[in-house]
Amino acid sequence: MLYQKEEPILNGQSSCAENFRCAFSPATFDLSAQVAIEKISELLRREKIEGVTLEQPEDLMSEARGLMTAHSGSDAPFDPERFSKIIDLYFRTSIKVGSTGYMARQFSSVFPVAAVFDMITAISPQPASFYEAGQLANVADKIIAEEFARRIGWDPDTCDMITTSGGSLANLTAVLAARNDRLYASWKTGVTRRNGTPAIAVGDDIHYSVCRVPGIIGIGQDNIIRLPLNDRRQICVRRAIPILREALAEGKDIFCLVISAGTTPVGAIDPLEELADFAEEHGIWLHVDAAHCGAFLLSERLRPRLRGIERADSFCIDAHKTLFVPALCTLLFYRDRAKARGAFSQEASYVFDHHENSMTRFESGAKNFECTKRPAILNLWLIWAMFGPQVIAQKLEYLVDLTWDAYSYLSSLPDFATVHEPEANILCFEYKPKGLDSIQISELQLALRDAIRDGGRFFISKVEIEGRNVLRIVMMNHEIEMDHIAALIFEIRSRAAEIMKSWEVRALDATMVAQ
């Protein structure tokens, strides 16, 4: 007898066996779900204006360790009270995206039903890269791709879309596809300089992930051509075109031009049509990082701001930003389906089947860096199925309108200065009280960001524009109204008065010490 079945160790009456059964028990799910739903419902109904609570890492680590079974000396079965405390700790240390005081980052509160569905896809996974493992996920990919293709004006039969875990990975994948399209042997033999030095061109405010790509794909950071911006923080075509022509004349093989539809600092949309003209003239792959503003395609009113995106070879949208679904979920679109496979050319018989059939043609695994990938697209498909895309468009339009109202209001205040006219839902500005020089004003913005964050009512961000610090708000919460903007202005003025008073005391102390 080659194999003799033994009684499972866990059939014993030990506490370890009891703990094991409890950990996987449906009854544990029932109890934990009840606790979680009560906590989540309470969070969603909370109307308190609050920002973020920062705690010292060492203190937080100590508290987190105290909640761990392994550090309590107990192997006790599921303890709902401990689970409740863990949820409380998580919420306490989270950014309050549902609060009207949250104006700092580009991620939003999500559709609650999508959060519930996220739990379902965790319990019953559908790894999304291959059809046999993720049937509905792969079908949903095609449905959403067709929905966007119709709005872009692309032929659904010749374009393509894949999902990735974040915009950084989408940008990397697109530029890799562009490199392999131009330098077709580079995947196998490495990058060569047969037709010049391979390079990419980017706007000065491009997302930092794009600037990592040349180092990753082997062309080097020195071969990034940075393009200057105009006063709206868009690529300045008048100045950029001569720079690009000069680079080509000097032997740079610019195989990809990466531009933005919604830059991270200010939400600027680069001149898509004019840059597409140059890319087409010189046979350069045009990739648009539309992580933030690509969702404008769903709005009849906002879509014209993206005129020209249909001429891109590829572009991406972060669904976890402005499509309001759980992170991470990025949509990467290719105008030419044949080029979507160009990013990766591999043989792996345990997953890839190069003999396409009715099922494998729905797969994205061969076109994607990821293998086991969450079916994040299902959350977006769910919203389409339950409410329709118009609910996304309505929220986007409200947020963009709110940002413009905030811009108009701040522009009317004598002690505030706006940095740009907003094209999206991001606004940068400065608080400029009298009596401070430019260096002090820049220092004040940074001090204000910290003081407001530490105050716990509002959470805003800062960004550096042309060497100076400015304040930045991102309208992602549809519950925010102009009254909340006015309350933020009051908070800024109050905190600034405290900061400048402390500066005066510090200066006086320094004078006394010097004497």
Coordinates of C-alpha atoms in Angstrom, one line a residue:
M1 CA 0.0 0.0 0.0
L2 CA 1.6 3.2 -1.2
Y3 CA -0.5 5.6 0.7
Q4 CA -2.3 5.2 4.0
K5 CA -4.9 7.8 4.9
E6 CA -4.5 9.2 8.4
E7 CA -7.0 11.0 10.5
P8 CA -6.5 14.8 10.1
I9 CA -4.7 16.4 12.9
L10 CA -7.4 19.0 13.0
N11 CA -10.1 16.4 14.0
G12 CA -8.8 16.6 17.5
Q13 CA -10.3 18.7 20.2
S14 CA -7.3 21.0 20.5
S15 CA -7.7 24.7 20.6
C16 CA -5.7 24.8 17.4
A17 CA -8.2 22.7 15.6
E18 CA -11.1 24.8 16.9
N19 CA -9.3 27.9 15.8
F20 CA -8.7 26.5 12.3
R21 CA -12.4 25.6 11.8
C22 CA -13.5 29.0 13.1
A23 CA -11.2 30.8 10.7
F24 CA -12.9 29.3 7.7
S25 CA -16.4 28.9 9.0
P26 CA -19.4 30.5 7.3
A27 CA -20.6 31.4 10.7
T28 CA -17.5 33.5 11.2
F29 CA -18.3 35.2 7.9
D30 CA -21.9 35.9 9.1
L31 CA -20.7 37.5 12.3
S32 CA -17.8 39.4 10.9
A33 CA -20.0 40.8 8.0
Q34 CA -22.6 41.9 10.5
V35 CA -20.0 43.8 12.5
A36 CA -18.4 45.3 9.4
I37 CA -21.7 46.4 7.8
E38 CA -22.7 48.2 11.0
K39 CA -19.4 50.0 11.1
I40 CA -19.4 50.9 7.4
S41 CA -23.0 52.1 7.6
E42 CA -22.1 54.4 10.5
L43 CA -19.1 55.7 8.6
L44 CA -21.2 56.5 5.5
R45 CA -23.8 58.4 7.5
R46 CA -21.2 60.4 9.4
E47 CA -21.6 64.2 8.6
K48 CA -18.6 65.4 10.7
I49 CA -16.1 67.7 8.8
E50 CA -12.8 66.0 9.2
G51 CA -9.5 65.5 7.5
V52 CA -6.8 63.0 8.4
T53 CA -5.4 62.0 11.8
L54 CA -1.7 61.3 11.6
E55 CA -0.2 59.2 14.4
Q56 CA 3.4 58.4 15.2
P57 CA 4.4 55.1 13.4
E58 CA 5.9 53.6 16.5
D59 CA 2.7 54.3 18.5
L60 CA 0.5 52.9 15.8
M61 CA 2.7 49.8 15.4
S62 CA 2.4 49.1 19.2
E63 CA -1.4 49.4 19.0
A64 CA -1.6 47.2 15.9
R65 CA 0.6 44.6 17.6
G66 CA -1.7 44.6 20.6
L67 CA -4.6 43.6 18.5
M68 CA -2.8 40.5 17.0
T69 CA -3.7 37.1 18.4
A70 CA -0.1 35.9 18.1
H71 CA 1.0 38.7 20.4
S72 CA -1.8 38.2 23.0
G73 CA -0.7 34.7 23.8
S74 CA -4.1 33.4 22.7
D75 CA -5.4 31.2 19.9
A76 CA -9.0 32.0 20.8
P77 CA -11.7 31.6 18.2
F78 CA -13.1 34.7 16.4
D79 CA -13.6 37.6 18.7
P80 CA -16.1 40.1 17.3
E81 CA -15.0 42.7 19.8
R82 CA -11.4 42.6 18.6
F83 CA -12.6 42.7 15.0
S84 CA -14.6 45.8 15.8
K85 CA -11.5 47.4 17.3
I86 CA -9.5 46.5 14.2
I87 CA -12.1 48.2 12.0
D88 CA -12.1 51.2 14.3
L89 CA -8.3 51.5 14.0
Y90 CA -8.5 51.2 10.2
F91 CA -11.1 54.0 9.9
R92 CA -9.3 56.2 12.4
T93 CA -6.1 56.0 10.4
S94 CA -7.8 56.3 7.0
I95 CA -8.3 59.4 4.9
K96 CA -11.9 60.5 5.3
V97 CA -12.9 60.5 1.6
G98 CA -16.5 60.9 2.5
S99 CA -16.0 64.0 4.6
T100 CA -16.6 67.5 3.2
G101 CA -13.2 68.4 4.7
Y102 CA -11.4 66.0 2.3
M103 CA -9.9 68.0 -0.6
A104 CA -6.4 66.6 -0.8
R105 CA -6.0 63.7 -3.2
Q106 CA -7.2 62.3 -6.5
F107 CA -9.0 59.3 -5.1
S108 CA -12.7 59.4 -4.3
S109 CA -15.3 57.9 -2.1
V110 CA -16.6 55.0 -4.2
F111 CA -20.1 53.8 -5.1
P112 CA -21.1 51.8 -2.0
V113 CA -22.6 49.0 -4.1
A114 CA -19.2 48.7 -5.8
A115 CA -17.5 48.3 -2.4
V116 CA -20.0 45.5 -1.6
F117 CA -19.3 43.8 -4.9
D118 CA -15.5 44.1 -4.2
M119 CA -16.1 41.9 -1.2
I120 CA -17.9 39.4 -3.4
T121 CA -15.1 39.2 -5.9
A122 CA -12.7 38.6 -3.0
I123 CA -14.7 35.7 -1.6
S124 CA -15.2 34.1 -5.1
P125 CA -12.3 35.3 -7.2
Q126 CA -12.1 35.5 -11.0
P127 CA -8.4 36.1 -11.9
A128 CA -9.0 38.4 -14.8
S129 CA -6.1 37.7 -17.3
F130 CA -7.5 34.4 -18.6
Y131 CA -11.0 33.4 -19.7
E132 CA -11.2 30.0 -18.1
A133 CA -10.4 31.5 -14.7
G134 CA -12.3 34.8 -15.0
Q135 CA -15.2 34.4 -17.4
L136 CA -17.4 37.4 -16.4
A137 CA -14.3 39.6 -15.8
N138 CA -13.1 39.1 -19.4
V139 CA -16.5 39.6 -20.9
A140 CA -16.9 42.8 -18.8
D141 CA -13.6 44.0 -20.2
K142 CA -15.0 43.8 -23.8
I143 CA -18.3 45.4 -22.8
I144 CA -16.6 48.4 -21.2
A145 CA -14.1 48.6 -24.1
E146 CA -17.0 48.8 -26.6
E147 CA -18.8 51.5 -24.5
F148 CA -15.7 53.7 -24.6
A149 CA -14.9 53.0 -28.2
R150 CA -18.3 54.3 -29.2
R151 CA -17.7 57.5 -27.3
I152 CA -14.2 57.9 -28.8
G153 CA -15.3 57.1 -32.3
W154 CA -13.1 54.0 -32.7
D155 CA -14.2 50.8 -34.3
P156 CA -14.8 48.3 -31.5
D157 CA -13.6 45.5 -33.9
T158 CA -10.1 47.0 -34.4
C159 CA -9.3 48.7 -31.1
D160 CA -8.5 47.1 -27.8
M161 CA -8.6 47.7 -24.0
I162 CA -6.9 45.9 -21.1
T163 CA -7.1 46.7 -17.4
T164 CA -4.1 47.1 -15.2
S165 CA -3.5 47.7 -11.5
G166 CA -2.9 51.4 -11.6
G167 CA -1.9 54.1 -14.1
S168 CA 1.8 53.7 -13.5
L169 CA 1.7 50.2 -14.9
A170 CA -0.6 51.3 -17.7
N171 CA 1.9 54.0 -18.8
L172 CA 4.8 51.5 -18.6
T173 CA 2.9 49.0 -20.7
A174 CA 2.0 51.5 -23.3
V175 CA 5.5 52.9 -23.7
L176 CA 6.9 49.4 -23.8
A177 CA 4.5 48.6 -26.7
A178 CA 5.6 51.8 -28.4
R179 CA 9.3 50.8 -28.0
N180 CA 8.7 47.3 -29.4
D181 CA 6.6 48.8 -32.3
R182 CA 9.5 51.0 -33.4
L183 CA 12.4 48.8 -32.2
Y184 CA 10.8 45.5 -33.0
A185 CA 13.8 43.3 -32.2
S186 CA 14.5 45.0 -28.8
W187 CA 12.3 42.5 -26.8
K188 CA 14.6 39.7 -27.8
T189 CA 18.0 41.2 -28.6
G190 CA 18.0 44.4 -26.5
V191 CA 17.8 48.1 -27.4
T192 CA 20.1 49.1 -30.3
R193 CA 20.8 52.5 -31.9
R194 CA 20.2 51.4 -35.5
N195 CA 18.1 54.4 -36.4
G196 CA 19.4 56.8 -33.7
T197 CA 19.3 57.0 -30.0
P198 CA 15.9 55.8 -28.7
A199 CA 14.1 58.5 -26.7
I200 CA 10.7 59.6 -25.4
A201 CA 9.3 63.1 -25.1
V202 CA 7.2 64.2 -22.2
G203 CA 5.7 67.4 -20.8
D204 CA 7.4 69.0 -17.8
D205 CA 4.4 68.1 -15.5
I206 CA 4.1 64.5 -16.6
H207 CA 3.4 62.0 -13.9
Y208 CA 6.6 60.8 -12.2
S209 CA 5.9 57.2 -13.2
V210 CA 6.4 58.0 -16.8
C211 CA 9.9 59.3 -16.1
R212 CA 10.8 56.0 -14.5
V213 CA 9.9 54.1 -17.7
P214 CA 13.1 54.9 -19.7
G215 CA 15.3 53.5 -16.9
I216 CA 13.1 50.4 -16.7
I217 CA 13.0 49.6 -20.4
G218 CA 16.6 50.2 -21.0
I219 CA 16.8 53.5 -22.9
G220 CA 18.0 55.5 -19.9
Q221 CA 17.0 58.7 -18.1
D222 CA 19.3 60.8 -20.3
N223 CA 17.0 60.1 -23.2
I224 CA 13.9 61.8 -21.8
I225 CA 13.2 65.0 -23.8
R226 CA 11.3 67.4 -21.5
L227 CA 8.9 69.8 -23.1
P228 CA 8.2 73.3 -21.6
L229 CA 4.8 74.5 -20.4
N230 CA 2.7 77.5 -21.0
D231 CA 1.0 79.7 -18.3
R232 CA -1.9 77.2 -18.2
R233 CA 0.6 74.4 -17.3
Q234 CA 0.0 72.6 -20.6
I235 CA 2.8 71.7 -23.0
C236 CA 3.6 74.9 -24.9
V237 CA 3.4 73.7 -28.5
R238 CA 5.1 76.9 -29.9
R239 CA 8.2 76.1 -27.8
A240 CA 8.0 72.3 -27.8
I241 CA 7.9 71.7 -31.6
P242 CA 11.3 73.3 -32.2
I243 CA 12.8 71.3 -29.3
L244 CA 11.4 68.1 -30.8
R245 CA 12.7 68.9 -34.3
E246 CA 16.1 69.7 -32.9
A247 CA 16.2 66.4 -31.0
L248 CA 15.3 64.5 -34.2
A249 CA 18.0 66.4 -36.2
E250 CA 20.6 65.5 -33.5
G251 CA 19.9 61.8 -34.0
K252 CA 17.3 61.1 -31.3
D253 CA 14.8 58.4 -32.3
I254 CA 11.7 59.6 -30.5
F255 CA 9.5 56.6 -30.6
C256 CA 6.9 57.8 -28.1
L257 CA 5.4 61.2 -27.1
V258 CA 3.7 61.0 -23.8
I259 CA 1.3 63.8 -23.0
S260 CA -1.4 64.4 -20.3
A261 CA -5.1 64.8 -20.1
G262 CA -5.2 66.0 -16.5
T263 CA -1.8 66.6 -15.0
T264 CA -1.4 65.7 -11.3
P265 CA -0.3 69.2 -10.2
V266 CA -3.1 71.2 -11.7
G267 CA -5.3 69.0 -13.9
A268 CA -4.1 70.6 -17.1
I269 CA -5.0 69.0 -20.5
D270 CA -2.2 69.2 -23.1
P271 CA -3.1 70.4 -26.6
L272 CA -4.0 67.0 -28.0
E273 CA -4.8 68.0 -31.6
E274 CA -1.6 69.9 -32.2
L275 CA 0.6 67.3 -30.6
A276 CA -1.2 64.6 -32.5
D277 CA -0.3 66.4 -35.7
F278 CA 3.4 66.4 -34.9
A279 CA 3.3 62.7 -33.8
E280 CA 1.6 61.7 -37.0
E281 CA 3.9 63.7 -39.2
H282 CA 7.0 62.0 -37.7
G283 CA 5.6 58.5 -37.1
I284 CA 5.8 58.8 -33.3
W285 CA 3.6 56.8 -31.1
L286 CA 1.3 59.1 -29.1
H287 CA 0.3 58.0 -25.6
V288 CA -2.0 60.1 -23.5
D289 CA -1.9 59.7 -19.7
A290 CA -5.6 60.5 -19.2
A291 CA -5.6 58.8 -15.8
H292 CA -7.5 61.8 -14.3
C293 CA -9.5 63.4 -17.1
G294 CA -10.2 60.5 -19.5
A295 CA -13.5 59.9 -17.7
F296 CA -14.7 63.1 -19.3
L297 CA -15.5 60.9 -22.3
L298 CA -18.7 59.9 -20.5
S299 CA -20.0 63.5 -20.3
E300 CA -21.5 65.2 -23.3
R301 CA -20.5 68.5 -21.8
L302 CA -16.9 67.7 -20.8
R303 CA -16.0 65.4 -23.7
P304 CA -15.0 68.3 -26.0
R305 CA -12.1 69.1 -23.7
L306 CA -10.5 65.8 -24.9
R307 CA -10.9 66.5 -28.6
G308 CA -8.0 64.8 -30.3
I309 CA -7.6 61.9 -27.9
E310 CA -9.2 59.7 -30.6
R311 CA -5.9 60.2 -32.6
A312 CA -3.8 58.7 -29.8
D313 CA -2.2 55.3 -30.3
S314 CA -2.9 54.6 -26.7
F315 CA -4.3 56.3 -23.6
C316 CA -5.3 55.3 -20.0
I317 CA -8.0 56.2 -17.5
D318 CA -7.8 55.5 -13.8
A319 CA -11.3 54.2 -12.9
H320 CA -10.4 54.4 -9.2
K321 CA -10.0 58.2 -9.6
T322 CA -12.8 59.7 -11.7
L323 CA -14.9 56.7 -12.4
F324 CA -15.3 56.3 -8.6
V325 CA -14.8 52.6 -8.2
P326 CA -12.5 50.8 -5.7
A327 CA -8.8 50.9 -6.4
L328 CA -6.9 49.8 -8.3
C329 CA -8.4 49.8 -11.7
T330 CA -6.9 51.4 -14.8
L331 CA -8.2 51.1 -18.3
L332 CA -5.5 51.1 -21.1
F333 CA -6.8 51.6 -24.6
Y334 CA -5.1 50.9 -27.9
R335 CA -6.4 52.3 -31.2
D336 CA -4.9 49.4 -33.1
R337 CA -5.7 46.0 -31.6
A338 CA -2.7 44.3 -33.4
K339 CA -0.3 46.6 -31.5
A340 CA -1.7 45.7 -28.1
R341 CA 0.2 42.4 -28.1
G342 CA 3.4 44.2 -28.9
A343 CA 4.3 45.0 -25.3
F344 CA 5.0 41.4 -24.4
S345 CA 6.1 38.6 -26.7
Q346 CA 6.5 35.4 -24.7
E347 CA 6.0 31.7 -24.8
A348 CA 4.4 30.1 -21.7
S349 CA 2.3 27.1 -22.5
Y350 CA 0.8 26.9 -19.1
V351 CA -1.1 30.1 -19.7
F352 CA -0.8 31.3 -23.2
D353 CA -2.6 29.7 -26.2
H354 CA -1.5 31.3 -29.5
H355 CA -4.3 29.4 -31.3
E356 CA -7.1 31.8 -30.8
N357 CA -10.6 30.5 -30.4
S358 CA -14.0 31.9 -29.2
M359 CA -12.8 32.0 -25.6
T360 CA -9.1 33.0 -25.8
R361 CA -9.9 36.0 -28.0
F362 CA -11.4 37.6 -24.9
E363 CA -8.2 37.2 -22.9
S364 CA -5.8 39.9 -22.0
G365 CA -3.1 37.9 -20.3
A366 CA -0.7 38.0 -23.3
K367 CA -1.1 41.8 -23.5
N368 CA -0.7 42.5 -19.8
F369 CA 2.2 42.4 -17.4
E370 CA 0.0 40.9 -14.7
C371 CA -1.0 37.2 -14.5
T372 CA -3.2 36.8 -11.4
K373 CA -5.1 40.1 -11.6
R374 CA -8.1 41.1 -9.6
P375 CA -11.3 41.5 -11.6
A376 CA -11.5 45.2 -10.8
I377 CA -13.3 45.9 -14.1
L378 CA -16.4 44.2 -12.6
N379 CA -17.0 47.1 -10.2
L380 CA -17.2 49.5 -13.2
W381 CA -19.4 47.1 -15.2
L382 CA -21.7 46.8 -12.1
I383 CA -22.2 50.6 -12.0
W384 CA -23.0 50.6 -15.7
A385 CA -25.5 47.8 -15.1
M386 CA -27.1 49.2 -12.0
F387 CA -27.2 53.0 -12.7
G388 CA -25.8 53.6 -16.1
P389 CA -22.8 55.8 -17.0
Q390 CA -24.8 59.0 -16.7
V391 CA -24.4 58.8 -12.9
I392 CA -20.6 59.1 -13.3
A393 CA -21.0 62.0 -15.7
Q394 CA -23.3 63.8 -13.3
K395 CA -20.8 63.6 -10.5
L396 CA -17.9 64.6 -12.8
E397 CA -19.8 67.7 -14.0
Y398 CA -20.7 68.7 -10.5
L399 CA -17.1 68.5 -9.3
V400 CA -15.8 70.4 -12.3
D401 CA -18.4 73.1 -11.8
L402 CA -17.6 73.3 -8.1
T403 CA -13.9 73.8 -8.8
W404 CA -14.7 76.6 -11.2
D405 CA -16.9 78.3 -8.5
A406 CA -14.1 77.9 -6.0
Y407 CA -11.7 79.5 -8.5
S408 CA -14.0 82.4 -9.1
Y409 CA -14.5 82.9 -5.3
L410 CA -10.8 82.8 -4.5
S411 CA -10.0 85.1 -7.4
S412 CA -12.2 87.7 -5.8
L413 CA -10.4 87.7 -2.5
P414 CA -7.6 90.3 -2.1
D415 CA -5.4 88.1 0.1
F416 CA -5.6 85.0 -2.2
A417 CA -4.1 84.4 -5.7
T418 CA -5.1 81.5 -8.0
V419 CA -2.3 79.9 -10.0
H420 CA -4.3 78.8 -13.0
E421 CA -7.7 78.5 -14.6
P422 CA -9.0 75.0 -13.7
E423 CA -9.7 72.6 -16.6
A424 CA -10.8 69.8 -14.3
N425 CA -11.5 69.5 -10.6
I426 CA -8.0 70.5 -9.3
L427 CA -7.3 74.1 -8.2
C428 CA -4.0 75.5 -7.0
F429 CA -3.7 78.8 -5.2
E430 CA -1.7 80.9 -2.6
Y431 CA -2.6 82.7 0.5
K432 CA -0.7 86.0 0.3
P433 CA -1.1 88.3 3.3
K434 CA 0.5 91.7 3.2
G435 CA 4.1 92.2 4.5
L436 CA 5.7 88.9 3.4
D437 CA 8.3 88.5 0.6
S438 CA 8.1 85.8 -2.0
I439 CA 10.3 83.3 0.0
Q440 CA 8.1 83.8 3.1
I441 CA 4.9 83.3 1.1
S442 CA 6.2 80.0 -0.2
E443 CA 7.2 78.9 3.3
L444 CA 3.8 80.0 4.6
Q445 CA 2.0 77.7 2.1
L446 CA 3.9 74.7 3.3
A447 CA 3.3 75.6 6.9
L448 CA -0.3 76.1 6.2
R449 CA -0.7 72.7 4.6
D450 CA 0.8 71.1 7.7
A451 CA -1.2 73.2 10.2
I452 CA -4.5 72.6 8.5
R453 CA -3.8 68.8 8.2
D454 CA -2.8 68.6 11.9
G455 CA -5.9 70.6 12.9
G456 CA -8.0 67.6 11.8
R457 CA -10.9 69.4 10.1
F458 CA -9.6 69.8 6.6
F459 CA -7.2 67.8 4.4
I460 CA -5.6 69.7 1.5
S461 CA -2.4 69.2 -0.4
K462 CA 0.5 71.3 -1.7
V463 CA 2.5 71.2 -4.9
E464 CA 5.6 73.1 -6.2
I465 CA 5.0 75.4 -9.2
E466 CA 8.0 77.0 -10.7
G467 CA 10.0 76.7 -7.5
R468 CA 7.4 77.9 -5.1
N469 CA 5.0 76.1 -2.8
V470 CA 1.3 76.5 -3.5
L471 CA -1.8 75.1 -1.9
R472 CA -3.9 72.5 -3.9
I473 CA -7.4 71.3 -3.5
V474 CA -8.9 68.4 -5.5
M475 CA -12.7 68.2 -5.6
M476 CA -13.6 64.5 -5.4
N477 CA -16.5 64.6 -3.0
H478 CA -19.9 65.5 -4.4
E479 CA -21.1 66.5 -0.9
I480 CA -18.8 69.5 -0.8
E481 CA -20.5 72.8 -1.4
M482 CA -19.3 76.4 -1.5
D483 CA -20.0 76.8 2.2
H484 CA -17.3 74.3 2.9
I485 CA -14.9 76.2 0.6
A486 CA -15.7 79.3 2.6
A487 CA -15.0 77.4 5.9
L488 CA -11.7 76.3 4.5
I489 CA -10.8 79.9 3.7
F490 CA -11.6 80.9 7.2
E491 CA -9.4 78.0 8.5
I492 CA -6.5 79.1 6.3
R493 CA -6.7 82.7 7.5
S494 CA -6.9 81.6 11.1
R495 CA -4.0 79.2 10.8
A496 CA -1.9 81.7 8.9
A497 CA -2.4 84.3 11.7
E498 CA -1.1 81.7 14.3
I499 CA 1.9 80.8 12.1
M500 CA 2.9 84.4 11.5
K501 CA 2.6 85.2 15.2
S502 CA 4.9 82.3 16.0
W503 CA 7.4 83.6 13.4
E504 CA 7.3 87.0 15.1
V505 CA 8.0 85.4 18.5
R506 CA 10.8 83.4 17.1
A507 CA 12.3 86.4 15.4
L508 CA 12.1 88.4 18.6
D509 CA 13.7 85.6 20.6
A510 CA 16.5 85.4 18.1
T511 CA 17.1 89.1 18.4
M512 CA 17.2 88.9 22.2
V513 CA 19.7 86.1 22.0
A514 CA 21.9 88.0 19.6
Q515 CA 21.9 91.0 21.9

